[in-house]
Coordinates of C-alpha atoms in Angstrom, one line a residue:
Chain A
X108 CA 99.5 68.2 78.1
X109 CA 96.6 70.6 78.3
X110 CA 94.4 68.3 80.6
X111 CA 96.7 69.2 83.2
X112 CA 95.6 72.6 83.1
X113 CA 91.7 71.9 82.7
X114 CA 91.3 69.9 85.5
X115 CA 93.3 72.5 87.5
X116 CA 90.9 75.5 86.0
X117 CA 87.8 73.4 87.1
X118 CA 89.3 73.3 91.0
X119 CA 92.4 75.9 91.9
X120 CA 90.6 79.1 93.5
X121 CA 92.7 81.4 92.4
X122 CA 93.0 80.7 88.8
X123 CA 91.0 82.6 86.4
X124 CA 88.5 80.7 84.3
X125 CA 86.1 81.7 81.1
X126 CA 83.3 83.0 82.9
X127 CA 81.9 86.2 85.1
X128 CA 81.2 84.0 87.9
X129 CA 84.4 82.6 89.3
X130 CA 85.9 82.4 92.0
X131 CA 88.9 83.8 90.9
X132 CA 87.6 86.8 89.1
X133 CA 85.4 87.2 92.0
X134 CA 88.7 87.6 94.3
X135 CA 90.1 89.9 91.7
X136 CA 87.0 92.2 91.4
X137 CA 87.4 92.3 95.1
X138 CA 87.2 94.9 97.7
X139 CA 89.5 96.0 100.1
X140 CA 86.8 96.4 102.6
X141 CA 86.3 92.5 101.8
X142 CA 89.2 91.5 103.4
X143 CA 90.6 92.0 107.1
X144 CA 94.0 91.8 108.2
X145 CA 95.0 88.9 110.8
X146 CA 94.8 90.2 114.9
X147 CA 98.3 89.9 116.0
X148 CA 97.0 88.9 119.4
X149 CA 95.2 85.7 117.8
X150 CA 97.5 84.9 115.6
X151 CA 100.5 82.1 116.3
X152 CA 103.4 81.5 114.3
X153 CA 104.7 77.8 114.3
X154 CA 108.9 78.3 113.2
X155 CA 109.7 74.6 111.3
X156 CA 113.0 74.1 110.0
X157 CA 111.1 74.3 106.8
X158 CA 109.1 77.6 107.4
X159 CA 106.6 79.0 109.5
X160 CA 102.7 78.4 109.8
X161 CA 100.6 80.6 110.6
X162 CA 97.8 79.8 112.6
X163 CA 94.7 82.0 113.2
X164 CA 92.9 81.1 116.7
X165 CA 89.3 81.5 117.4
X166 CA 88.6 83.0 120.7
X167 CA 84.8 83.3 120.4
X168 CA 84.8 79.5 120.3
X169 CA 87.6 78.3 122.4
X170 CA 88.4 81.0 125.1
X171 CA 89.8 79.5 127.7
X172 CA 91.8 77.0 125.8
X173 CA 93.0 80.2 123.7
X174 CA 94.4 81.8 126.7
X175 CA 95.9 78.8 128.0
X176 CA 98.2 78.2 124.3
X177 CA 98.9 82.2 124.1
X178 CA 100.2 81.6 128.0
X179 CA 102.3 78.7 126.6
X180 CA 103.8 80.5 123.7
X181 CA 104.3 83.6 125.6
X182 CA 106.4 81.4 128.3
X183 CA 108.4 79.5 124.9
X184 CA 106.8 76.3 126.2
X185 CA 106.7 75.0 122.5
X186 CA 110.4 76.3 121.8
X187 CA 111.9 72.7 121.1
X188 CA 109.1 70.0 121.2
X189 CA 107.8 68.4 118.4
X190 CA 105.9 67.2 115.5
X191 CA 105.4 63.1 117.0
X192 CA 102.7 62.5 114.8
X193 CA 101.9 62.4 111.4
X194 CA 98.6 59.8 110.2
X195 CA 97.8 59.7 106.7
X196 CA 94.4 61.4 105.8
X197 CA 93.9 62.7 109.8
X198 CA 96.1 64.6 111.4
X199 CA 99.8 66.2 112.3
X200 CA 100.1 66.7 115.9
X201 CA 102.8 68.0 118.2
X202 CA 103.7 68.0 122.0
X203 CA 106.4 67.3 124.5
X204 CA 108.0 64.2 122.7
X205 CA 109.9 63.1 126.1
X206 CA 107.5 61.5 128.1
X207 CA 109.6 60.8 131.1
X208 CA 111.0 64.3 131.8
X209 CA 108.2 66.2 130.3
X210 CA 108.4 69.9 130.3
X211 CA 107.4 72.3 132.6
X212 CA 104.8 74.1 131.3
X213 CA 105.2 77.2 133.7
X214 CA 102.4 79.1 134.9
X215 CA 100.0 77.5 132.2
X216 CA 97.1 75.2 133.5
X217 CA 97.8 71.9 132.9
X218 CA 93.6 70.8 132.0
X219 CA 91.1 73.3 130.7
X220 CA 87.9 72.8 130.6
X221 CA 87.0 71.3 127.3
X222 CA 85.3 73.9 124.7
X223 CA 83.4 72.1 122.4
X224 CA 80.5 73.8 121.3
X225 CA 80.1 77.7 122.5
X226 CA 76.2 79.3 123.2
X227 CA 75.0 80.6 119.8
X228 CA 74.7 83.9 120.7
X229 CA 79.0 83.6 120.6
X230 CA 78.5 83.4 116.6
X231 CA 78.0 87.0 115.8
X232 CA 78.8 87.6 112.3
X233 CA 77.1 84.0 111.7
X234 CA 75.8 83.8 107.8
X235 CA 74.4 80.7 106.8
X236 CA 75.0 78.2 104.4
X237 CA 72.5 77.0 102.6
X238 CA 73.8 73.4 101.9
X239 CA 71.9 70.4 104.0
X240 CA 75.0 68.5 105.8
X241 CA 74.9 65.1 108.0
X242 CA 77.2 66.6 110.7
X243 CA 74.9 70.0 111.8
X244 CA 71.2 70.9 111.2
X245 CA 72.7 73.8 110.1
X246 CA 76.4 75.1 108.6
X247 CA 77.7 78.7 108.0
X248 CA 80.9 81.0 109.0
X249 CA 81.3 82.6 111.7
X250 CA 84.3 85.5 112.2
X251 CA 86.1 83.9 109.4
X252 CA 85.9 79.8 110.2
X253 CA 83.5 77.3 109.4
X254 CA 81.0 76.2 111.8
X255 CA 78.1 73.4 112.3
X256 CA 75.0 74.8 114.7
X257 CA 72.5 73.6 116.6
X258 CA 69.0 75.9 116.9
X259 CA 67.3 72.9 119.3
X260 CA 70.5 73.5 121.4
X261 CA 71.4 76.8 121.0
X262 CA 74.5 76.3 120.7
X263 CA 77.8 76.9 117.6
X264 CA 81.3 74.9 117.1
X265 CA 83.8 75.0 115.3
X266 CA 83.6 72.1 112.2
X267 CA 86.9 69.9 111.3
X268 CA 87.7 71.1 108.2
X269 CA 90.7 70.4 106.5
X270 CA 93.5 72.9 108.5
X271 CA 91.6 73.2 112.2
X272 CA 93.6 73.2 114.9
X273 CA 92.3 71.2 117.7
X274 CA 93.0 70.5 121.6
X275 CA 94.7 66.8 122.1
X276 CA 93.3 65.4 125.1
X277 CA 92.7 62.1 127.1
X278 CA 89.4 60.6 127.8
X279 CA 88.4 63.3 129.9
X280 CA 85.8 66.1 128.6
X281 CA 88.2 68.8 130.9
X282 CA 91.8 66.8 129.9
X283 CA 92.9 69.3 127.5
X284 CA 95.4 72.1 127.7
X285 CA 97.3 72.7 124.7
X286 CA 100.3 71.2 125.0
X287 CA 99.3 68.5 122.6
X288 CA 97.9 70.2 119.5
X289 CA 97.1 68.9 115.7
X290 CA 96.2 69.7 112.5
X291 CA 93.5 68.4 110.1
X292 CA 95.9 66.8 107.3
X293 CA 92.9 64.6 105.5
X294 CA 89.6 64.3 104.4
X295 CA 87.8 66.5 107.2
X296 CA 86.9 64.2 110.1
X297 CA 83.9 66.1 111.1
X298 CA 83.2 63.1 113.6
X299 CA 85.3 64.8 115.7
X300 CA 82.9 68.2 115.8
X301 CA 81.7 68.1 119.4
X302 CA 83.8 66.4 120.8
X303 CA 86.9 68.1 121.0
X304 CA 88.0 71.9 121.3
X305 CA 89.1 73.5 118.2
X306 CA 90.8 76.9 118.6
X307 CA 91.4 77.8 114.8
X308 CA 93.2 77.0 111.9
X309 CA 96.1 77.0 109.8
X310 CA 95.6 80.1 107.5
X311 CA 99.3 79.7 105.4
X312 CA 101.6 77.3 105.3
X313 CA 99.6 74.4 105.3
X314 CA 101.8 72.2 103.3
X315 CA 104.1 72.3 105.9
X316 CA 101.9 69.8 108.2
X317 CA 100.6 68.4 105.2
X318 CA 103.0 67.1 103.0
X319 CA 105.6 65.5 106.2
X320 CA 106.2 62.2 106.1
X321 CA 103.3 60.0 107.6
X322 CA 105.2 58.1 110.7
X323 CA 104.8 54.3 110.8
X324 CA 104.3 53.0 114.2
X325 CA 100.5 52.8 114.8
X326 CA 98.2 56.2 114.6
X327 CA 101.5 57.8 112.7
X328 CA 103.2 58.3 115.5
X329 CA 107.2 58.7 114.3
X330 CA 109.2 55.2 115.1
X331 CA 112.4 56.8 115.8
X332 CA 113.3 60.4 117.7
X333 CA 115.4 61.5 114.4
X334 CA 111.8 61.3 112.4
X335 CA 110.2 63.8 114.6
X336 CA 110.1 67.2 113.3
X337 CA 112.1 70.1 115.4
X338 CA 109.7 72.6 117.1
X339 CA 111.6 75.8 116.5
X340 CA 109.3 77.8 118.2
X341 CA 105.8 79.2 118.7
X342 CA 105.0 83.0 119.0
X343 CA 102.3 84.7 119.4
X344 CA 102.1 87.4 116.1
X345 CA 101.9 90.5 118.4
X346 CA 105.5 89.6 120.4
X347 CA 107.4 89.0 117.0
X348 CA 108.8 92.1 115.8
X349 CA 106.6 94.1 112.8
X350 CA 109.3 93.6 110.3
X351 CA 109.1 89.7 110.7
X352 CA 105.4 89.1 110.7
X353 CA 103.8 87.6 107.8
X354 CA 100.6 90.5 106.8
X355 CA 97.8 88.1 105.8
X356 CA 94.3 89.1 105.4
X357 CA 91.9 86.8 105.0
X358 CA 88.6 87.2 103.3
X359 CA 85.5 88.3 105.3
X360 CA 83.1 85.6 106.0
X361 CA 80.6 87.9 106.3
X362 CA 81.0 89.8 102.8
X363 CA 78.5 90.0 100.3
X364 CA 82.1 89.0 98.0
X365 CA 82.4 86.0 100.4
X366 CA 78.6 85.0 99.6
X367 CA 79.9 85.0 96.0
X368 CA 82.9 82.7 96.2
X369 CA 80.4 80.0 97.7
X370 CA 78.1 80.4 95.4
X371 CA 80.7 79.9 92.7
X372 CA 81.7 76.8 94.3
X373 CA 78.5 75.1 94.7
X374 CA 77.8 75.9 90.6
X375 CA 81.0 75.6 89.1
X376 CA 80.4 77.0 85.3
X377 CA 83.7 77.5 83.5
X378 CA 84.4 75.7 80.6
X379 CA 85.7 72.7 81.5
X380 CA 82.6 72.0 84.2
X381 CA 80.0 69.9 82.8
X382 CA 77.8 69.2 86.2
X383 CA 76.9 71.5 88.2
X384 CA 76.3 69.8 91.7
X385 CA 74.3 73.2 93.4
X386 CA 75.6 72.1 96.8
X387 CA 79.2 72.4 98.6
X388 CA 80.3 70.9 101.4
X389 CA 81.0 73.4 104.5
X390 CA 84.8 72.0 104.2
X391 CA 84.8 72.2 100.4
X392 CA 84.3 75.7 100.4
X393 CA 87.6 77.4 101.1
X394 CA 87.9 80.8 102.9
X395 CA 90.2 82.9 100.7
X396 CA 93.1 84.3 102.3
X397 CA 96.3 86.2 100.8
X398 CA 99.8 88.1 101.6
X399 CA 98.9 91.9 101.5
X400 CA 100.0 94.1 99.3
X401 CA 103.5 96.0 99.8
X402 CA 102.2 99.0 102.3
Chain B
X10 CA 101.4 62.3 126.8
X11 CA 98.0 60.2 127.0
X12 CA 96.2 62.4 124.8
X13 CA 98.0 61.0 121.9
X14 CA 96.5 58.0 122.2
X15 CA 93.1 58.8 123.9
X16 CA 93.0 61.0 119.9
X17 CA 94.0 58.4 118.1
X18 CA 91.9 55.7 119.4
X19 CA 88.5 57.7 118.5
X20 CA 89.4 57.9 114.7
X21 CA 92.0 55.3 114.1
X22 CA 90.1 52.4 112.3
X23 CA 91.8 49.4 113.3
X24 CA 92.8 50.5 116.6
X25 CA 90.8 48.6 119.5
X26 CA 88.3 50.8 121.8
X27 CA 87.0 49.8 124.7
X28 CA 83.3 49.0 123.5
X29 CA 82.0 45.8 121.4
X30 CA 80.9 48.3 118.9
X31 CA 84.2 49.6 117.5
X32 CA 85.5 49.7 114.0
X33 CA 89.0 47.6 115.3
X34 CA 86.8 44.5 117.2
X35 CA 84.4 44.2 114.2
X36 CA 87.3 44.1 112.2
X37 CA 89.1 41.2 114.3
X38 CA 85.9 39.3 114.5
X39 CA 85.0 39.4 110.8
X40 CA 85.4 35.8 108.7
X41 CA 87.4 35.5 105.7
X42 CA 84.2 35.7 103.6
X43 CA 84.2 39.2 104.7
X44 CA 86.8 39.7 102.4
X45 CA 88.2 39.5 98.7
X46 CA 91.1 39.4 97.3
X47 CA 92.3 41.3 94.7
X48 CA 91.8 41.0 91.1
X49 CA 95.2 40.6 89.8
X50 CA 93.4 41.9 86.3
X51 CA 92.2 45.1 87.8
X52 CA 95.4 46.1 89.7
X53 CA 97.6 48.6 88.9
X54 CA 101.5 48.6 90.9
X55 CA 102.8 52.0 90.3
X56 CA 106.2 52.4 91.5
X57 CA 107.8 54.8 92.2
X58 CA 111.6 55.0 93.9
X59 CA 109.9 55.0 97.5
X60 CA 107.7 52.4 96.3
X61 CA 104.6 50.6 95.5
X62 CA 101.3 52.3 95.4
X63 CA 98.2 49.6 94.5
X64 CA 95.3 50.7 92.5
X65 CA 92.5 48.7 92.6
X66 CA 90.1 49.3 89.2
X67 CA 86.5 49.7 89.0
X68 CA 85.9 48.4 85.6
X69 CA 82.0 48.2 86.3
X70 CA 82.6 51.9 86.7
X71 CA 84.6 53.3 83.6
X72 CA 85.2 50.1 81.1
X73 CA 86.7 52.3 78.2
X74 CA 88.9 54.1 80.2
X75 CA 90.4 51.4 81.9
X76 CA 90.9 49.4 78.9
X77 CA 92.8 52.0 77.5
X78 CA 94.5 52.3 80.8
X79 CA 95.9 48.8 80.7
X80 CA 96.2 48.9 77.2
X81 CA 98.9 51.7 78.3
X82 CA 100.5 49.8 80.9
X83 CA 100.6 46.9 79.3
X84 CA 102.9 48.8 76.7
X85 CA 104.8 50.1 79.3
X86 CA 103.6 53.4 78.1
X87 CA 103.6 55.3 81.8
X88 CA 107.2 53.8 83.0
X89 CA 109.5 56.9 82.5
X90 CA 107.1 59.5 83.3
X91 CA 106.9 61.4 86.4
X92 CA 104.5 63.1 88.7
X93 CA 104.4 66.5 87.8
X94 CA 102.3 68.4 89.8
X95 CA 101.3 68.2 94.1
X96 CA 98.7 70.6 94.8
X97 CA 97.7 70.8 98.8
X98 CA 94.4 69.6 99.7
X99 CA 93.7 68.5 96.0
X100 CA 95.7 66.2 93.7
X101 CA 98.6 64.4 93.0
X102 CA 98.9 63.7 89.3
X103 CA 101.3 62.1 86.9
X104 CA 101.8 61.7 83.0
X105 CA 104.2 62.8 80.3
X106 CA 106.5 65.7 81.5
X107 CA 108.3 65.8 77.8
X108 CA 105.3 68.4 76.5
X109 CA 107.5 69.1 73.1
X110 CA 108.7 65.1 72.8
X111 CA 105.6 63.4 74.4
X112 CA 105.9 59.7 74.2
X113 CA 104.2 57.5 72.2
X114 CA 101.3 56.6 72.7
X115 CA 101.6 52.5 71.1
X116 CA 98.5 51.1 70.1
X117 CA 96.7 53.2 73.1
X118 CA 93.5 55.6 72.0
X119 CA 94.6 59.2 72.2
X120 CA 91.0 60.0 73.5
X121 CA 88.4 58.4 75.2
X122 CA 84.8 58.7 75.7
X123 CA 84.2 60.5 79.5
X124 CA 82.3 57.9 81.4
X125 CA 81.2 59.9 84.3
X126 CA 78.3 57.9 85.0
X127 CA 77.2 54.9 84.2
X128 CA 73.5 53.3 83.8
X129 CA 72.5 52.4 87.6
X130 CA 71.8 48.9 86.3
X131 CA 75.7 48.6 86.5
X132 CA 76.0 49.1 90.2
X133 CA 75.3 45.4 91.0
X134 CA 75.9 44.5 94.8
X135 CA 74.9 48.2 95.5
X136 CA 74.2 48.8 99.4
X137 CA 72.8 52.3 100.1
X138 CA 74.2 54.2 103.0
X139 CA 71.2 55.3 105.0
X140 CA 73.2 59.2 105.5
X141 CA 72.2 62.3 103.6
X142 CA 74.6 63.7 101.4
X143 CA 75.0 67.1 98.9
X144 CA 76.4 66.1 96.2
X145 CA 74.1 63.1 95.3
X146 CA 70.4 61.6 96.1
X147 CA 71.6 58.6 97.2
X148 CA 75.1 57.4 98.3
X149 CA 76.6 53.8 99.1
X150 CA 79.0 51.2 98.0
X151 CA 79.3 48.8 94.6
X152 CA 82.2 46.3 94.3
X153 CA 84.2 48.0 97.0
X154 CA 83.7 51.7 95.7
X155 CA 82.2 54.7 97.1
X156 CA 79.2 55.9 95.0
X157 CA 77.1 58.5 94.3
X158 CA 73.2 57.5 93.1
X159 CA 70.5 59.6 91.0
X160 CA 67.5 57.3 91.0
X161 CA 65.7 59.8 88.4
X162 CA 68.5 59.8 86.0
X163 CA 69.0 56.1 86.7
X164 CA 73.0 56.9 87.1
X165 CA 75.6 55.9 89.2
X166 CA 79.1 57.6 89.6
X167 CA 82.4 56.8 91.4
X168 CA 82.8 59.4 94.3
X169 CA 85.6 61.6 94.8
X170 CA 86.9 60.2 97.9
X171 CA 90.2 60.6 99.1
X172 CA 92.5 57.9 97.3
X173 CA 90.3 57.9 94.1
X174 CA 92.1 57.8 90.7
X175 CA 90.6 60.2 87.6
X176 CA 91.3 60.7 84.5
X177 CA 92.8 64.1 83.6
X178 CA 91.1 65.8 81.0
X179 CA 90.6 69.0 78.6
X180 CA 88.0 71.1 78.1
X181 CA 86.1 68.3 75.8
X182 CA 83.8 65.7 77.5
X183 CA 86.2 62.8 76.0
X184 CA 88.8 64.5 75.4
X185 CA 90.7 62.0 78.1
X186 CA 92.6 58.9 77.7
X187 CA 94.5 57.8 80.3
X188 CA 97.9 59.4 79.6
X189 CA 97.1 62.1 82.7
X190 CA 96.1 60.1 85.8
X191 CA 95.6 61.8 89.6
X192 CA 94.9 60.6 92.8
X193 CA 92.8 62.9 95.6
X194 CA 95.3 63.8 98.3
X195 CA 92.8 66.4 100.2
X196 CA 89.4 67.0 101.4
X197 CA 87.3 64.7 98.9
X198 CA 86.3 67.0 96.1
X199 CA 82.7 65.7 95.2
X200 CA 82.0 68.6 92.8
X201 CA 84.1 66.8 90.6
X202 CA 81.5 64.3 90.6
X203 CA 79.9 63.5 86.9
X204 CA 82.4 66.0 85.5
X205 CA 85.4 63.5 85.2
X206 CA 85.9 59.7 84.8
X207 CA 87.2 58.1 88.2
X208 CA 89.0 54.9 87.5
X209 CA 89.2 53.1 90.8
X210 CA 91.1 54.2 93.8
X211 CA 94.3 53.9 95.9
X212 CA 94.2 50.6 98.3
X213 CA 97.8 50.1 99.4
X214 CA 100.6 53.1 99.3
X215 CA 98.5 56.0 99.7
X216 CA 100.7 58.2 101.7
X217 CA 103.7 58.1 99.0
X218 CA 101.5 60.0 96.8
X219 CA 99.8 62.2 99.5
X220 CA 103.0 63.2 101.7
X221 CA 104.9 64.3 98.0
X222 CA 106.1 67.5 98.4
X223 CA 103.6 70.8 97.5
X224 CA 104.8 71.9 93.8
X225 CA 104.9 75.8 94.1
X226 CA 103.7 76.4 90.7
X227 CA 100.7 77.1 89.9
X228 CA 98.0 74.6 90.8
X229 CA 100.6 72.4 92.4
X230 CA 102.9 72.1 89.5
X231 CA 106.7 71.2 90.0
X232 CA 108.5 74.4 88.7
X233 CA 111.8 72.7 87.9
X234 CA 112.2 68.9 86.0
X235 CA 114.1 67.6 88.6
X236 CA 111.6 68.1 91.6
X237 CA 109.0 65.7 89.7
X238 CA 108.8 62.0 90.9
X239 CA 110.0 59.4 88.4
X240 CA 107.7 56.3 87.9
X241 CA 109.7 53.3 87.4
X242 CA 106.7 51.7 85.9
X243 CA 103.3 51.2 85.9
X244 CA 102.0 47.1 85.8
X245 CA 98.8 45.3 85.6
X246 CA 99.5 42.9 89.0
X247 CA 98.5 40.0 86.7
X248 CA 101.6 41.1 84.4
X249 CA 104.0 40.9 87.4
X250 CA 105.5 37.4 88.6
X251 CA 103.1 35.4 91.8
X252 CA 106.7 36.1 93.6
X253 CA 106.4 39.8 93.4
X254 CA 102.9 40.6 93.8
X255 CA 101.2 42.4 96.7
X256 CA 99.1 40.0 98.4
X257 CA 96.0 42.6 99.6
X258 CA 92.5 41.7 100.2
X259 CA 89.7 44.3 100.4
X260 CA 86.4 44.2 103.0
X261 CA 83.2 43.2 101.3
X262 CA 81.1 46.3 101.1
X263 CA 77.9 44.1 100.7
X264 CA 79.2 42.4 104.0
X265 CA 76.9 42.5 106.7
X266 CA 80.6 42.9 108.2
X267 CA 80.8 46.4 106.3
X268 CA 77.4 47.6 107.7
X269 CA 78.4 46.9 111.2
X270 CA 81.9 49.2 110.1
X271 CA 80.1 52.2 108.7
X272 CA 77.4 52.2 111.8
X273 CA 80.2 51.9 114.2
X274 CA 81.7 55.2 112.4
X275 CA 78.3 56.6 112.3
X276 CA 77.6 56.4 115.9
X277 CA 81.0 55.7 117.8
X278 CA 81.1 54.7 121.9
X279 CA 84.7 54.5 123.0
X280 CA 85.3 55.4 126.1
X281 CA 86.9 58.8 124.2
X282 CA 83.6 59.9 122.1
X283 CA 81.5 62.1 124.0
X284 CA 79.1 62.9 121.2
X285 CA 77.7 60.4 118.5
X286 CA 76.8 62.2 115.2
X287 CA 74.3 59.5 114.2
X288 CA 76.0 60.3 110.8
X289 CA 78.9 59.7 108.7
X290 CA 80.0 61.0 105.7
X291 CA 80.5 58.3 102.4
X292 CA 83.6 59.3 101.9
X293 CA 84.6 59.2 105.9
X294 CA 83.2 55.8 106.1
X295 CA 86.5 53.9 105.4
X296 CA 87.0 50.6 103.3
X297 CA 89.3 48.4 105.2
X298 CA 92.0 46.9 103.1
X299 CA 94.8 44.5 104.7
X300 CA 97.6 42.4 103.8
X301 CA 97.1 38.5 103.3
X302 CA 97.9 36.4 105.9
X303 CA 100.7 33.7 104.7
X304 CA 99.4 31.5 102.8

């Protein structure tokens, strides 16, 4: 049926359409100096039984909360916990599932203070969108993730868009650490922005999270054990060996070629588009990111 | 781990917070006119071998469409077909795998003019959400649907919400029919918006459509016939014995029960939120939709 591939031509980033100005012939036309390859040192792999996900972590927003999780992975606290949650249109999340004999978590700290917005000046690279939004007097990217700002406040955080990675905690600004972490699985729950620490997001293998089965007990929590997803293990990028890492690069934020791709979004003019809205949402304008070439 | 729930409580809409405001108590203290039930005449059962997913129609919204749609049910046209295509943070969408053999169509149209918008004069019952938004001038809810607003153009449109159902479609403005149906299973896509008819929206089932497994094809198709979901069939609930119907009911959105929801999302005070966004997005503003009590 050919409606199956219009509608996916009007939407699928990477799929070429009729005219000069999409995104996917703007990704082709591409640069190499328009993409950057993932830091190994702020990069975590998440080992599934179904795959890996990578996850690229934000330390200009989220410092201390950063260095807590890499202290964690580098000590194989995650090696054998789980995914417990799983809420339809929220979040995946993952932790120690055995609440009475919980895991030590080694020389980790066990709350860090929370992270939720950073001082503006920590947004170097910032380029703004242009598009008005309810969450942030102003929106933009900042070192390759999406971010709300405050000018009054002075002060940048990371937005919930669909993929962040954020800090579980308990009612407690400082009750965070990282052992209890989740993933944006839904529509982006930017309610969230400010008040809780986000310390990246899922750059590839997002389906992984995405697609599990949504857990039943209230919140999504998994009823039984058996439901809960295996933990393999999490590793920072930089203590895997070279020949197993996944090379990424991802799309510079900051590139004039980046400042195209939104653009494209926000007036969508292939041939199957018949409205142009001249606006996208912060979270509907996705940050391009690929496996690099054979070296 | 108390962080689990401290998360959850913030975002989970029936879940009860500590403070009067709170999505959960307004929820348990709203009347039974607060709520309607069903139309058994504009409800589709889709099921599929994990089960039932419940459309509710907005025939207000897209009158052609949906006749053909039931018109197409009716005939048992969709029973046999499958989903063919999952694609992360996007769609799930279902119609007529057999692309040499393609079923018969019965006494369906084979196209259908593209309502995209309708005259605003349709949008009886209308409440306007007081929150800015991108993608139209003036957002809020009609007969239990999100909606986008252009007072100029005197238009109305069904958003793009998470859940909603569209009408697949070619290149050609009414070039659709029916035969090609998704559902949003990602960060609501508003720049479809005015470029697609949107028939009504998921109410019951969501996350057997959302938790399918990602095809790996191209724009989320299945690559092989046997990873694409069978539908069993596809029945107008008013078609389907008292006995076997789904007994749903859906909260007013012209309640002054469904104002006091979307403030308490707009500014939320459990003992968890730490920052009120004096905001909320239309499509994060949630419709609540439960099961009959016995009657």
């Amino acid at each position: 049926m050919p409606s199956k591939t219009a509608l996916a031509l009007a939407v699928s980033c990477f799929t070429l359409a009729a005219h000069a100005a999409s995104v996917g012939e703007i990704v082709k036309a591409s640069k190499p100096a328009d993409w950057r390859a993932l830091d190994p040192d702020n990069t975590l792999y998440m080992e599934l039984p179904s795959g890996r996900v990578v996850i690229e972590l934000a330390p200009e927003f989220a410092p201390q909360n950063i260095a807590n999780i890499k202290l964690l992975a580098k000590e194989h606290y995650y090696d054998g916990l789980a995914i417990t949650r799983s809420q339809d249109n929220f979040v995946a999340q993952w932790g120690d599932p055995d609440e009475k004999n919980p895991k030590s978590i080694g020389s980790a700290k066990a709350k860090v203070k929370g992270e939720f917005a950073v001082p503006m000046a920590s947004d170097t690279q910032f380029v703004r969108q242009k598009d008005i939004d309810g969450y942030a007097p102003q929106v933009g990217h900042s070192h390759g993730f999406p971010v709300g700002r405050d000018p009054k406040a002075k002060t940048t955080w990371l937005a919930h868009c669909y993929g962040a990675i954020g800090v579980g905690r308990d009612n407690g600004v400082d009750s965070g650490s990282g052992t209890e972490l989740y993933a944006v699985t839904g529509n982006s729950p930017r309610q969230l922005d400010r008040n809780i620490t986000v310390v990246g997001r899922v750059v590839w293998g997002m389906p992984l999270l995405s697609s599990l089965p949504r857990g039943t007990a209230p919140m999504g929590m998994y009823e039984k054990p058996e439901q809960q997803v295996p933990i393999k293990s999490v590793r920072l990028a930089s203590e895997v060996p070279e020949a197993e890492r996944s090379h990424l690069e991802v799309m510079r934020t900051e590139s004039a070629t980046y400042a195209a791709v939104v653009e494209a979004q926000r007036n969508r003019h292939t041939e199957w588009d018949k409205y142009a809205a001249n606006h996208v949402d912060l979270c509907n304008a996705p940050i391009p990111v690929r496996e690099q070439a054979a070296r």
